[in-house]
CSV table of C-alpha atoms in Angstrom, one decimal:
chain,number,residue,atom,x,y,z
B,1,MET,CA,-0.1,0.1,0.0
B,2,SER,CA,1.3,3.5,-0.8
B,3,GLN,CA,0.0,6.6,0.9
B,4,PRO,CA,-0.5,10.0,-0.7
B,5,GLN,CA,3.0,11.4,-0.6
B,6,GLU,CA,1.9,15.2,0.2
B,7,LEU,CA,0.5,14.2,3.8
B,8,LEU,CA,1.5,13.4,7.2
B,9,PHE,CA,0.4,10.3,9.5
B,10,SER,CA,-0.5,9.5,13.1
B,11,LYS,CA,-0.2,6.1,14.5
B,12,GLU,CA,-3.8,6.1,15.3
B,13,HIS,CA,-4.6,6.3,11.5
B,14,GLU,CA,-5.4,10.0,11.0
B,15,TRP,CA,-3.6,12.0,8.1
B,16,VAL,CA,-3.0,15.9,8.0
B,17,LYS,CA,-2.4,17.8,5.3
B,18,VAL,CA,-0.5,21.1,6.3
B,19,ASP,CA,-1.3,24.4,4.0
B,20,GLY,CA,0.5,27.4,5.8
B,21,ASP,CA,-1.0,27.3,9.3
B,22,VAL,CA,-3.9,25.4,8.3
B,23,ALA,CA,-4.1,21.4,8.5
B,24,THR,CA,-7.0,19.3,7.3
B,25,VAL,CA,-7.4,15.9,9.0
B,26,GLY,CA,-9.1,13.1,8.1
B,27,ILE,CA,-8.8,9.1,8.3
B,28,THR,CA,-6.4,6.8,6.2
B,29,ASP,CA,-7.9,4.5,3.9
B,30,TYR,CA,-6.4,1.6,6.0
B,31,ALA,CA,-8.5,3.1,8.9
B,32,GLN,CA,-12.0,3.4,6.9
B,33,ASN,CA,-11.6,0.0,5.5
B,34,SER,CA,-10.6,-1.5,9.3
B,35,LEU,CA,-13.6,0.2,10.6
B,36,GLY,CA,-16.4,-1.0,7.6
B,37,ASP,CA,-19.3,0.6,6.8
B,38,ILE,CA,-19.3,4.2,8.5
B,39,VAL,CA,-22.7,5.1,9.8
B,40,TYR,CA,-21.8,8.3,12.0
B,41,VAL,CA,-19.5,10.8,12.8
B,42,GLU,CA,-19.0,13.4,15.6
B,43,LEU,CA,-16.9,15.8,15.1
B,44,PRO,CA,-15.3,18.6,17.5
B,45,LYS,CA,-17.2,22.0,17.7
B,46,VAL,CA,-15.8,24.6,15.4
B,47,GLY,CA,-14.1,27.5,17.5
B,48,SER,CA,-12.9,24.8,20.1
B,49,THR,CA,-9.3,24.2,21.1
B,50,ILE,CA,-8.1,20.6,20.6
B,51,ASN,CA,-4.7,19.1,21.7
B,52,GLN,CA,-2.4,16.9,19.5
B,53,PHE,CA,-3.3,13.1,20.0
B,54,GLY,CA,-6.2,14.2,22.1
B,55,ASN,CA,-9.8,12.7,21.8
B,56,THR,CA,-11.8,14.9,19.6
B,57,GLY,CA,-14.7,12.9,18.2
B,58,VAL,CA,-16.3,9.7,17.4
B,59,ILE,CA,-16.6,7.3,14.3
B,60,GLU,CA,-19.4,4.9,14.4
B,61,SER,CA,-19.4,2.1,11.8
B,62,VAL,CA,-22.3,-0.4,11.7
B,63,LYS,CA,-20.9,-2.8,14.6
B,64,ALA,CA,-18.4,-0.5,16.3
B,65,VAL,CA,-17.7,2.9,18.2
B,66,SER,CA,-14.2,4.1,17.8
B,67,ASP,CA,-12.6,7.4,19.2
B,68,LEU,CA,-11.2,9.9,16.8
B,69,PHE,CA,-7.9,11.7,17.7
B,70,THR,CA,-6.4,14.7,16.4
B,71,PRO,CA,-3.0,14.5,14.9
B,72,VAL,CA,-2.4,18.1,15.6
B,73,SER,CA,-3.3,21.0,18.1
B,74,GLY,CA,-4.7,24.3,17.3
B,75,GLU,CA,-8.4,25.9,16.9
B,76,VAL,CA,-10.9,24.0,14.9
B,77,LEU,CA,-11.7,26.3,11.9
B,78,GLU,CA,-14.4,24.2,9.8
B,79,VAL,CA,-15.8,20.6,10.1
B,80,ASN,CA,-17.2,18.4,7.1
B,81,THR,CA,-20.6,19.2,7.4
B,82,GLY,CA,-21.4,16.8,4.6
B,83,LEU,CA,-20.7,13.7,6.7
B,84,GLU,CA,-23.8,14.4,8.8
B,85,THR,CA,-25.8,13.5,5.7
B,86,ASP,CA,-23.2,11.1,4.0
B,87,PRO,CA,-21.2,9.5,6.7
B,88,ALA,CA,-19.9,7.1,4.1
B,89,LEU,CA,-17.9,9.8,2.1
B,90,VAL,CA,-15.4,8.4,4.6
B,91,ASN,CA,-15.3,5.1,3.2
B,92,ARG,CA,-15.5,6.3,-0.4
B,93,GLU,CA,-12.9,9.2,-0.6
B,94,PRO,CA,-10.8,8.8,2.8
B,95,PHE,CA,-8.1,11.4,1.4
B,96,GLY,CA,-10.8,13.4,-0.6
B,97,GLY,CA,-14.0,14.4,0.3
B,98,GLY,CA,-14.2,12.4,3.1
B,99,TRP,CA,-11.9,14.9,5.4
B,100,LEU,CA,-13.0,15.7,8.8
B,101,PHE,CA,-12.1,19.0,9.9
B,102,LYS,CA,-9.7,21.9,9.5
B,103,VAL,CA,-7.3,23.3,12.3
B,104,LYS,CA,-5.4,26.5,12.7
B,105,LEU,CA,-2.0,25.2,14.0
B,106,SER,CA,-0.9,26.3,17.4
B,107,LYS,CA,2.1,24.5,17.4
B,108,ALA,CA,4.0,24.3,14.0
B,109,ASN,CA,6.9,22.1,15.1
B,110,GLU,CA,4.8,19.2,16.7
B,111,THR,CA,4.3,17.8,13.1
B,112,SER,CA,7.6,16.6,13.8
B,113,HIS,CA,5.8,13.8,16.0
B,114,LEU,CA,3.8,12.8,12.8
B,115,LEU,CA,5.0,9.8,10.3
B,116,ALA,CA,6.0,10.3,6.9
B,117,PRO,CA,4.2,8.3,4.5
B,118,GLU,CA,7.0,5.6,4.2
B,119,SER,CA,6.8,5.2,7.9
B,120,TYR,CA,3.2,5.0,8.0
B,121,ASP,CA,3.3,2.2,5.4
B,122,GLN,CA,5.5,0.5,7.5
B,123,LEU,CA,3.0,0.7,10.4
B,124,VAL,CA,0.2,-0.6,8.1
B,125,ALA,CA,2.0,-3.6,7.1
B,126,GLU,CA,3.2,-4.6,10.7
B,127,GLU,CA,-0.8,-4.0,11.9
B,128,GLY,CA,-1.8,-5.9,8.8
B,129,ARG,CA,0.2,-9.2,9.9
W,1,MET,CA,-9.9,-17.3,25.6
W,2,THR,CA,-6.4,-18.3,23.6
W,3,THR,CA,-6.3,-18.1,20.0
W,4,ALA,CA,-5.1,-22.0,20.3
W,5,HIS,CA,-8.6,-22.6,21.7
W,6,ILE,CA,-10.6,-21.1,18.8
W,7,LYS,CA,-12.1,-23.6,16.6
W,8,ARG,CA,-12.6,-23.3,12.8
W,9,THR,CA,-15.7,-24.4,11.2
W,10,ALA,CA,-15.5,-26.7,8.3
W,11,LEU,CA,-15.7,-23.4,6.0
W,12,TYR,CA,-13.0,-21.6,7.6
W,13,ASP,CA,-10.5,-22.0,4.3
W,14,GLN,CA,-13.5,-20.7,2.3
W,15,HIS,CA,-13.7,-17.6,4.5
W,16,VAL,CA,-9.9,-16.9,4.3
W,17,ALA,CA,-10.0,-16.9,0.3
W,18,LEU,CA,-13.0,-14.7,0.4
W,19,GLY,CA,-10.8,-12.3,2.5
W,20,ALA,CA,-13.5,-12.5,5.0
W,21,ARG,CA,-12.8,-10.4,8.5
W,22,LEU,CA,-12.6,-13.1,11.2
W,23,ILE,CA,-13.5,-12.7,14.8
W,24,PRO,CA,-13.7,-15.1,17.5
W,25,PHE,CA,-17.6,-16.1,18.4
W,26,GLY,CA,-19.0,-18.9,20.1
W,27,GLY,CA,-15.5,-20.4,20.4
W,28,PHE,CA,-14.9,-20.3,16.7
W,29,ASN,CA,-13.2,-17.8,14.2
W,30,MET,CA,-16.1,-16.5,12.3
W,31,PRO,CA,-16.5,-14.3,9.2
W,32,VAL,CA,-18.1,-11.0,10.5
W,33,GLN,CA,-17.9,-9.4,7.3
W,34,TYR,CA,-16.6,-10.0,3.9
W,35,GLY,CA,-17.5,-7.1,1.4
W,36,GLY,CA,-19.0,-5.0,3.9
W,37,ILE,CA,-22.0,-5.2,6.2
W,38,LEU,CA,-24.2,-2.7,4.6
W,39,LYS,CA,-23.6,-4.7,0.8
W,40,GLU,CA,-24.2,-8.2,2.6
W,41,HIS,CA,-27.4,-6.7,3.9
W,42,ASP,CA,-28.4,-5.2,0.7
W,43,ALA,CA,-27.8,-8.7,-1.0
W,44,VAL,CA,-30.2,-10.6,1.6
W,45,ARG,CA,-33.1,-8.3,1.4
W,46,HIS,CA,-32.8,-7.9,-2.4
W,47,ARG,CA,-31.1,-11.1,-3.6
W,48,ALA,CA,-29.7,-13.9,-1.3
W,49,GLY,CA,-26.7,-14.1,0.9
W,50,LEU,CA,-24.9,-17.1,2.0
W,51,PHE,CA,-23.9,-17.8,5.7
W,52,ASP,CA,-21.7,-20.0,7.4
W,53,LEU,CA,-23.6,-20.9,10.7
W,54,SER,CA,-21.4,-24.1,11.7
W,55,HIS,CA,-20.5,-22.6,14.6
W,56,MET,CA,-24.1,-23.4,16.1
W,57,GLY,CA,-24.8,-26.3,18.4
W,58,GLN,CA,-26.4,-29.3,16.7
W,59,PHE,CA,-27.4,-32.1,19.0
W,60,ILE,CA,-29.1,-35.0,17.9
W,61,LEU,CA,-32.0,-36.8,20.3
W,62,LYS,CA,-33.3,-40.0,19.8
W,63,GLY,CA,-35.9,-42.0,21.3
W,64,GLU,CA,-39.8,-42.5,22.0
W,65,ASN,CA,-39.7,-40.3,24.8
W,66,VAL,CA,-38.3,-37.3,23.2
W,67,PRO,CA,-41.2,-35.1,23.0
W,68,GLN,CA,-42.6,-35.9,26.5
W,69,TRP,CA,-39.0,-35.3,27.9
W,70,ALA,CA,-38.5,-32.2,25.8
W,71,GLU,CA,-41.9,-30.8,27.0
W,72,GLU,CA,-40.8,-30.4,30.5
W,73,LEU,CA,-37.4,-28.7,29.7
W,74,THR,CA,-39.0,-26.0,27.4
W,75,VAL,CA,-41.7,-23.4,27.3
W,76,ASN,CA,-43.1,-24.2,23.8
W,77,ALA,CA,-45.0,-27.2,22.9
W,78,VAL,CA,-42.9,-30.0,21.2
W,79,SER,CA,-45.3,-33.1,21.1
W,80,THR,CA,-47.8,-31.3,18.9
W,81,MET,CA,-44.9,-30.8,16.2
W,82,LYS,CA,-45.6,-32.6,13.0
W,83,PRO,CA,-43.0,-34.8,11.0
W,84,MET,CA,-40.7,-32.6,9.4
W,85,GLN,CA,-41.9,-29.5,11.3
W,86,ALA,CA,-39.5,-26.9,12.7
W,87,ARG,CA,-40.5,-25.0,16.0
W,88,TYR,CA,-38.7,-22.3,17.8
W,89,ASN,CA,-38.5,-23.1,21.6
W,90,ILE,CA,-36.9,-21.7,24.8
W,91,PHE,CA,-35.1,-23.6,27.8
W,92,CYS,CA,-35.7,-21.7,30.9
W,93,ASN,CA,-34.1,-21.8,34.2
W,94,ASP,CA,-36.2,-22.5,37.7
W,95,ARG,CA,-36.6,-18.3,37.9
W,96,GLY,CA,-38.1,-18.1,34.5
W,97,GLY,CA,-34.9,-16.6,32.9
W,98,ALA,CA,-33.4,-17.6,29.5
W,99,HIS,CA,-31.1,-20.7,29.1
W,100,ASP,CA,-31.2,-20.7,25.7
W,101,ASP,CA,-33.6,-20.0,22.5
W,102,VAL,CA,-33.3,-23.0,20.1
W,103,ILE,CA,-35.1,-24.6,17.2
W,104,PHE,CA,-36.2,-28.2,17.4
W,105,TYR,CA,-36.6,-30.0,14.0
W,106,ARG,CA,-38.7,-33.4,13.8
W,107,LEU,CA,-37.3,-35.8,11.5
W,108,PRO,CA,-38.6,-39.0,10.6
W,109,ASP,CA,-36.2,-41.1,13.1
W,110,ARG,CA,-34.4,-38.2,15.2
W,111,TRP,CA,-35.1,-34.8,16.6
W,112,LEU,CA,-32.4,-32.2,15.3
W,113,LEU,CA,-31.9,-29.4,18.1
W,114,VAL,CA,-30.0,-26.3,17.1
W,115,VAL,CA,-28.8,-24.2,20.0
W,116,ASN,CA,-26.9,-20.9,20.3
W,117,ALA,CA,-22.9,-21.3,19.6
W,118,SER,CA,-22.2,-19.3,22.8
W,119,ASN,CA,-24.7,-21.6,25.0
W,120,ALA,CA,-23.6,-24.8,23.3
W,121,GLU,CA,-21.6,-26.3,26.1
W,122,LYS,CA,-24.0,-25.0,28.7
W,123,MET,CA,-26.8,-26.8,27.1
W,124,TRP,CA,-25.2,-30.1,26.2
W,125,ASN,CA,-24.6,-30.2,29.9
W,126,HIS,CA,-28.0,-29.2,30.6
W,127,LEU,CA,-29.6,-31.7,28.5
W,128,ASN,CA,-27.3,-34.5,30.1
W,129,VAL,CA,-28.1,-33.6,33.5
W,130,HIS,CA,-31.7,-34.0,32.6
W,131,VAL,CA,-31.6,-37.0,30.5
W,132,GLY,CA,-31.8,-39.2,33.9
W,133,GLY,CA,-33.8,-42.1,33.0
W,134,SER,CA,-35.8,-41.0,29.9
W,135,GLY,CA,-34.4,-43.2,27.5
W,136,VAL,CA,-33.4,-40.2,25.2
W,137,LYS,CA,-30.2,-40.6,23.5
W,138,LEU,CA,-27.9,-37.5,23.0
W,139,THR,CA,-25.4,-37.1,20.6
W,140,SER,CA,-23.4,-33.8,19.8
W,141,LEU,CA,-22.5,-33.1,16.4
W,142,HIS,CA,-21.0,-29.5,17.2
W,143,GLY,CA,-18.3,-28.9,15.3
W,144,HIS,CA,-18.6,-32.0,13.2
W,145,ASN,CA,-21.7,-30.9,11.2
W,146,ALA,CA,-22.0,-28.0,9.3
W,147,LEU,CA,-24.7,-25.5,8.8
W,148,ILE,CA,-24.9,-23.3,5.7
W,149,ALA,CA,-27.9,-20.8,5.1
W,150,ILE,CA,-29.4,-19.4,2.0
W,151,GLN,CA,-31.3,-16.2,2.8
W,152,GLY,CA,-33.1,-14.0,0.5
W,153,PRO,CA,-36.3,-13.4,-1.8
W,154,LYS,CA,-34.1,-15.4,-4.7
W,155,SER,CA,-33.4,-18.3,-2.5
W,156,VAL,CA,-36.0,-20.5,-3.8
W,157,GLU,CA,-35.0,-19.9,-7.4
W,158,MET,CA,-31.4,-20.3,-6.4
W,159,MET,CA,-31.9,-23.5,-5.2
W,160,LYS,CA,-33.6,-25.2,-8.2
W,161,GLY,CA,-31.4,-27.5,-9.7
W,162,VAL,CA,-29.2,-27.7,-6.6
W,163,THR,CA,-31.2,-30.0,-4.7
W,164,ASP,CA,-33.4,-33.1,-5.7
W,165,CYS,CA,-36.3,-31.5,-3.4
W,166,GLU,CA,-39.2,-29.4,-4.5
W,167,LEU,CA,-38.2,-26.5,-2.3
W,168,GLY,CA,-41.1,-24.3,-3.3
W,169,ASP,CA,-43.7,-26.1,-1.9
W,170,LEU,CA,-41.9,-26.3,1.7
W,171,LYS,CA,-43.8,-24.7,4.1
W,172,TYR,CA,-42.3,-22.1,6.5
W,173,TYR,CA,-40.8,-23.8,9.1
W,174,PHE,CA,-40.6,-27.1,7.9
W,175,CYS,CA,-37.9,-29.2,6.5
W,176,THR,CA,-37.1,-31.9,4.2
W,177,GLU,CA,-34.3,-34.8,3.7
W,178,GLY,CA,-32.3,-34.8,0.6
W,179,ALA,CA,-29.4,-34.0,-1.4
W,180,VAL,CA,-27.6,-31.0,-2.0
W,181,TYR,CA,-25.3,-31.1,-5.0
W,182,GLY,CA,-25.5,-34.9,-4.2
W,183,LYS,CA,-24.5,-34.5,-0.7
W,184,ARG,CA,-27.0,-35.6,2.1
W,185,ALA,CA,-28.4,-32.6,3.9
W,186,VAL,CA,-31.7,-31.9,5.8
W,187,ILE,CA,-33.2,-28.6,4.2
W,188,ALA,CA,-35.1,-26.2,6.4
W,189,ARG,CA,-37.2,-23.5,5.8
W,190,THR,CA,-35.9,-21.6,8.4
W,191,GLY,CA,-33.9,-18.6,9.0
W,192,TYR,CA,-32.5,-15.5,11.1
W,193,THR,CA,-32.8,-12.5,8.5
W,194,GLY,CA,-36.9,-11.9,8.4
W,195,GLU,CA,-36.3,-13.2,4.6
W,196,ASP,CA,-37.6,-16.3,3.1
W,197,GLY,CA,-34.6,-19.0,2.7
W,198,PHE,CA,-33.2,-22.3,3.8
W,199,GLU,CA,-30.8,-23.9,6.1
W,200,LEU,CA,-28.8,-26.7,5.1
W,201,PHE,CA,-27.4,-29.1,7.4
W,202,LEU,CA,-24.5,-30.9,6.3
W,203,ASP,CA,-21.8,-33.4,7.0
W,204,GLY,CA,-18.7,-30.9,7.5
W,205,ALA,CA,-16.9,-32.9,5.3
W,206,ASP,CA,-19.4,-31.7,2.2
W,207,ALA,CA,-19.6,-28.3,3.3
W,208,SER,CA,-16.9,-26.7,1.4
W,209,GLU,CA,-18.0,-28.1,-2.0
W,210,VAL,CA,-21.7,-27.1,-1.3
W,211,TRP,CA,-20.3,-23.4,-0.6
W,212,GLN,CA,-18.2,-23.0,-3.3
W,213,ARG,CA,-20.5,-24.2,-5.9
W,214,LEU,CA,-23.4,-22.3,-4.8
W,215,LEU,CA,-21.3,-19.1,-4.9
W,216,ARG,CA,-19.8,-19.9,-8.0
W,217,GLU,CA,-22.8,-21.2,-9.7
W,218,LYS,CA,-25.4,-18.4,-8.2
W,219,GLU,CA,-23.1,-15.3,-8.1
W,220,ALA,CA,-24.6,-14.3,-11.4
W,221,ASP,CA,-27.9,-14.2,-9.8
W,222,GLY,CA,-26.7,-12.1,-7.2
W,223,LEU,CA,-25.7,-14.7,-4.2
W,224,GLU,CA,-22.9,-13.1,-1.8
W,225,PRO,CA,-21.2,-14.6,1.0
W,226,ALA,CA,-22.7,-12.8,4.2
W,227,GLY,CA,-21.1,-12.5,7.9
W,228,LEU,CA,-22.6,-12.3,11.2
W,229,GLY,CA,-22.1,-8.4,11.1
W,230,ALA,CA,-24.9,-8.4,8.5
W,231,ARG,CA,-27.0,-11.0,10.2
W,232,ASP,CA,-27.2,-9.3,13.3
W,233,VAL,CA,-28.3,-6.2,11.4
W,234,LEU,CA,-30.9,-8.3,9.4
W,235,ARG,CA,-32.3,-10.1,12.5
W,236,LEU,CA,-32.7,-6.9,14.5
W,237,GLU,CA,-34.8,-5.3,11.9
W,238,ALA,CA,-37.0,-8.4,11.7
W,239,GLY,CA,-37.6,-8.4,15.8
W,240,MET,CA,-35.8,-11.3,16.2
W,241,PRO,CA,-34.2,-11.8,19.9
W,242,LEU,CA,-30.4,-12.7,20.1
W,243,TYR,CA,-29.6,-14.5,23.0
W,244,GLY,CA,-27.3,-12.7,25.6
W,245,HIS,CA,-29.1,-9.3,24.2
W,246,GLU,CA,-33.0,-9.8,24.3
W,247,LEU,CA,-32.8,-13.0,26.1
W,248,THR,CA,-30.5,-14.0,29.3
W,249,GLU,CA,-30.7,-16.2,32.2
W,250,GLU,CA,-32.1,-12.9,33.7
W,251,ILE,CA,-34.6,-11.9,30.9
W,252,SER,CA,-37.3,-14.3,30.7
W,253,PRO,CA,-39.1,-15.3,27.3
W,254,VAL,CA,-42.2,-13.1,28.9
W,255,ALA,CA,-39.9,-10.2,29.4
W,256,ALA,CA,-38.7,-10.3,25.7
W,257,GLY,CA,-42.2,-10.4,24.3
W,258,LEU,CA,-41.9,-14.2,23.3
W,259,GLN,CA,-45.1,-15.1,25.6
W,260,TRP,CA,-46.4,-16.5,22.3
W,261,ALA,CA,-43.8,-19.2,22.7
W,262,VAL,CA,-44.8,-19.9,26.2
W,263,LYS,CA,-47.4,-22.9,26.7
W,264,PHE,CA,-48.9,-22.2,30.1
W,265,ALA,CA,-51.3,-24.8,29.4
W,266,LYS,CA,-48.7,-27.3,29.7
W,267,PRO,CA,-48.8,-29.1,33.1
W,268,GLU,CA,-45.3,-28.8,34.0
W,269,PHE,CA,-42.1,-27.4,32.6
W,270,ILE,CA,-39.0,-25.6,34.1
W,271,GLY,CA,-39.6,-21.9,35.1
W,272,LYS,CA,-43.6,-22.4,34.5
W,273,GLU,CA,-44.3,-20.8,38.0
W,274,ALA,CA,-41.8,-18.3,37.8
W,275,LEU,CA,-43.3,-17.1,34.3
W,276,GLU,CA,-46.7,-17.4,35.3
W,277,GLU,CA,-46.2,-15.1,38.1
W,278,GLN,CA,-44.3,-12.4,35.9
W,279,ALA,CA,-46.8,-12.9,33.5
W,280,ARG,CA,-49.8,-12.2,36.1
W,281,GLY,CA,-48.2,-9.4,37.9
W,282,ASP,CA,-47.2,-7.3,34.8
W,283,ARG,CA,-44.6,-5.2,36.5
W,284,TYR,CA,-41.5,-6.8,35.0
W,285,PRO,CA,-39.1,-4.7,33.0
W,286,ARG,CA,-39.1,-5.6,29.5
W,287,ILE,CA,-38.0,-5.4,25.8
W,288,ALA,CA,-39.3,-2.6,23.7
W,289,GLY,CA,-38.5,-1.6,20.1
W,290,ILE,CA,-36.9,2.0,19.9
W,291,VAL,CA,-36.3,4.3,16.9
W,292,MET,CA,-34.0,7.1,17.5
W,293,ASP,CA,-34.8,10.7,16.1
W,294,GLY,CA,-31.3,11.6,14.7
W,295,LYS,CA,-28.2,9.8,13.1
W,296,VAL,CA,-26.8,8.9,16.6
W,297,PRO,CA,-26.8,5.2,16.8
W,298,ALA,CA,-28.1,3.5,20.2
W,299,ARG,CA,-25.6,1.0,21.2
W,300,GLU,CA,-26.2,-1.9,24.1
W,301,GLY,CA,-25.6,-0.5,27.4
W,302,TYR,CA,-26.8,3.0,27.0
W,303,SER,CA,-29.2,4.4,29.5
W,304,VAL,CA,-32.7,5.0,28.4
W,305,PHE,CA,-34.8,7.9,30.3
W,306,LEU,CA,-38.5,8.3,30.5
W,307,ASP,CA,-39.6,11.9,31.5
W,308,GLY,CA,-36.0,12.6,33.1
W,309,ALA,CA,-35.8,9.4,35.2
W,310,VAL,CA,-33.8,6.2,34.0
W,311,ALA,CA,-36.3,3.8,32.7
W,312,GLY,CA,-33.7,0.8,31.3
W,313,GLU,CA,-31.0,0.3,28.9
W,314,ILE,CA,-30.2,-0.5,25.1
W,315,ARG,CA,-29.9,-4.1,24.9
W,316,SER,CA,-29.0,-4.3,20.9
W,317,GLY,CA,-28.8,-1.1,18.5
W,318,SER,CA,-28.0,-0.6,14.8
W,319,VAL,CA,-28.6,1.6,11.9
W,320,ALA,CA,-31.4,0.0,9.9
W,321,PRO,CA,-31.0,0.0,6.0
W,322,SER,CA,-34.1,-1.4,5.6
W,323,LEU,CA,-35.7,1.8,7.4
W,324,GLY,CA,-34.2,4.3,5.4
W,325,GLY,CA,-30.9,4.4,7.5
W,326,LYS,CA,-32.7,4.8,10.9
W,327,ASN,CA,-31.2,4.1,13.8
W,328,ILE,CA,-33.3,1.5,15.9
W,329,ALA,CA,-32.5,-0.3,19.0
W,330,THR,CA,-34.1,-2.8,21.8
W,331,ALA,CA,-34.1,-1.5,25.4
W,332,LEU,CA,-35.1,-3.2,28.6
W,333,VAL,CA,-37.1,-0.6,30.4
W,334,GLY,CA,-40.0,-0.3,32.8
W,335,LYS,CA,-43.9,-1.1,31.7
W,336,GLU,CA,-44.7,2.5,31.3
W,337,ALA,CA,-41.5,2.9,29.0
W,338,ALA,CA,-42.5,-0.1,26.7
W,339,VAL,CA,-45.9,1.3,25.3
W,340,PRO,CA,-45.5,1.8,21.4
W,341,GLY,CA,-45.5,5.8,20.9
W,342,THR,CA,-44.1,6.8,24.1
W,343,ARG,CA,-41.1,9.3,24.0
W,344,LEU,CA,-38.0,8.3,25.6
W,345,GLN,CA,-34.6,9.7,25.7
W,346,VAL,CA,-31.1,7.7,25.1
W,347,GLU,CA,-28.1,9.1,26.4
W,348,VAL,CA,-25.2,8.9,24.3
W,349,ARG,CA,-21.8,10.0,25.7
W,350,GLY,CA,-23.1,12.3,28.2
W,351,SER,CA,-26.2,13.8,26.0
W,352,ARG,CA,-29.5,12.9,25.5
W,353,HIS,CA,-30.9,11.8,22.3
W,354,GLY,CA,-34.5,11.6,21.6
W,355,ALA,CA,-36.4,8.3,20.5
W,356,THR,CA,-39.9,6.6,20.4
W,357,VAL,CA,-41.2,3.2,21.4
W,358,ALA,CA,-42.2,1.5,18.0
W,359,GLU,CA,-43.8,-2.0,17.3
W,360,GLN,CA,-41.4,-4.7,16.5
W,361,PRO,CA,-40.8,-6.1,14.0
W,362,PHE,CA,-39.5,-3.0,12.7
W,363,TYR,CA,-39.3,-4.7,9.2
W,364,LYS,CA,-41.5,-6.9,7.6
W,365,ARG,CA,-40.6,-8.6,4.0
W,366,PRO,CA,-42.7,-7.8,1.3
W,367,LYS,CA,-45.6,-10.7,0.7
């Protein structure tokens, strides 16, 4: 499996796309596939402050409730409201239309705690074994 | 339980080859899903799905006294079963709680008793404790025999040419003995999905060939393998109880709304007095169907409120694709909270969400 090269990854299977001081966050293709059909997504409130690797919401598949963590700290600028009516978008387009929320980064250097695509590939390969 | 003790059904290699996600269930490594729970659910409601249910306990009961003996151990009638009839039944403890819910199949020379996988060992012990001097001979085929279910509106059509039996004429909750792809099988028009379909009881050694051929030859007609995940959604929509959720050693058949299966006219059976007292008093917590207002799924263990006070808890919950994606659930609640139309609140992660008590089943197949 090969990950989109412009992204960074967390060990909890979230991805981050950093654009200046704004980061877009989602879950990886591996994560959506492991979860199965996603039926409900609970996202952080716009305007709230979230901390790296903290619990920021919930993703529910038909069978399971999974915690959602944020890979970066900052203020939540926007959430993907399209997921309210179509949570399965996370399954169909995990790296695209199924993004979860956008954050105004408060600690630019903390991205050093995240994984580069090839390291994330390795993590997935180990978990899948 | 360590992985070393988790058994495999005769179809384990088939599941691996199909890329199924396997989880330990009832002591076996079982497929929870193949292509996705919603996709498999759709196949069963509109075409057909193929399930491996070989983890379920299959016991053979022999002897003239089986019906009389079984009457005293179960709540439903056994002696009135016709040859080749199948009947849902419940074994209770003396407090009226459910020991297991099962199906009896009356075959010409024997009875087949199918019990829940999670209760197979408990039930085997229970039967043996009570077999006493009854003359009933018990044999366990658990883990030896296989059970393949084909469920969905196209099941009858798909089974044509596959078996030498006229399955279109087989009545619901009746069975026949015949051959499936030349392999000896008990073929029953039973299931746990709310759809038409059949359950095929086979020797484990014959299961792989039947499974593979059915999938290969009927794929073009829309047959898909379906896992336990889809099965749970299908049964919940169809208002069928799942042991450990709507029925337990504490939740009686009366509390589960299964009084239709309790024959109080029978002179004696384990749990009768307790069940009679419960039914007469009518003050017991009971299982109610619930439809959530919004998108938040209700899950097992969530608290349920009526007018701000705790009324009970969720026992099963799922999104219901057959109800347009509404979230449905069962809850064990007090009498007042179980009346259809009653407004309730379900607490999800600290906030309360509106829900309405609904008649079960949530889903009935089009006739």
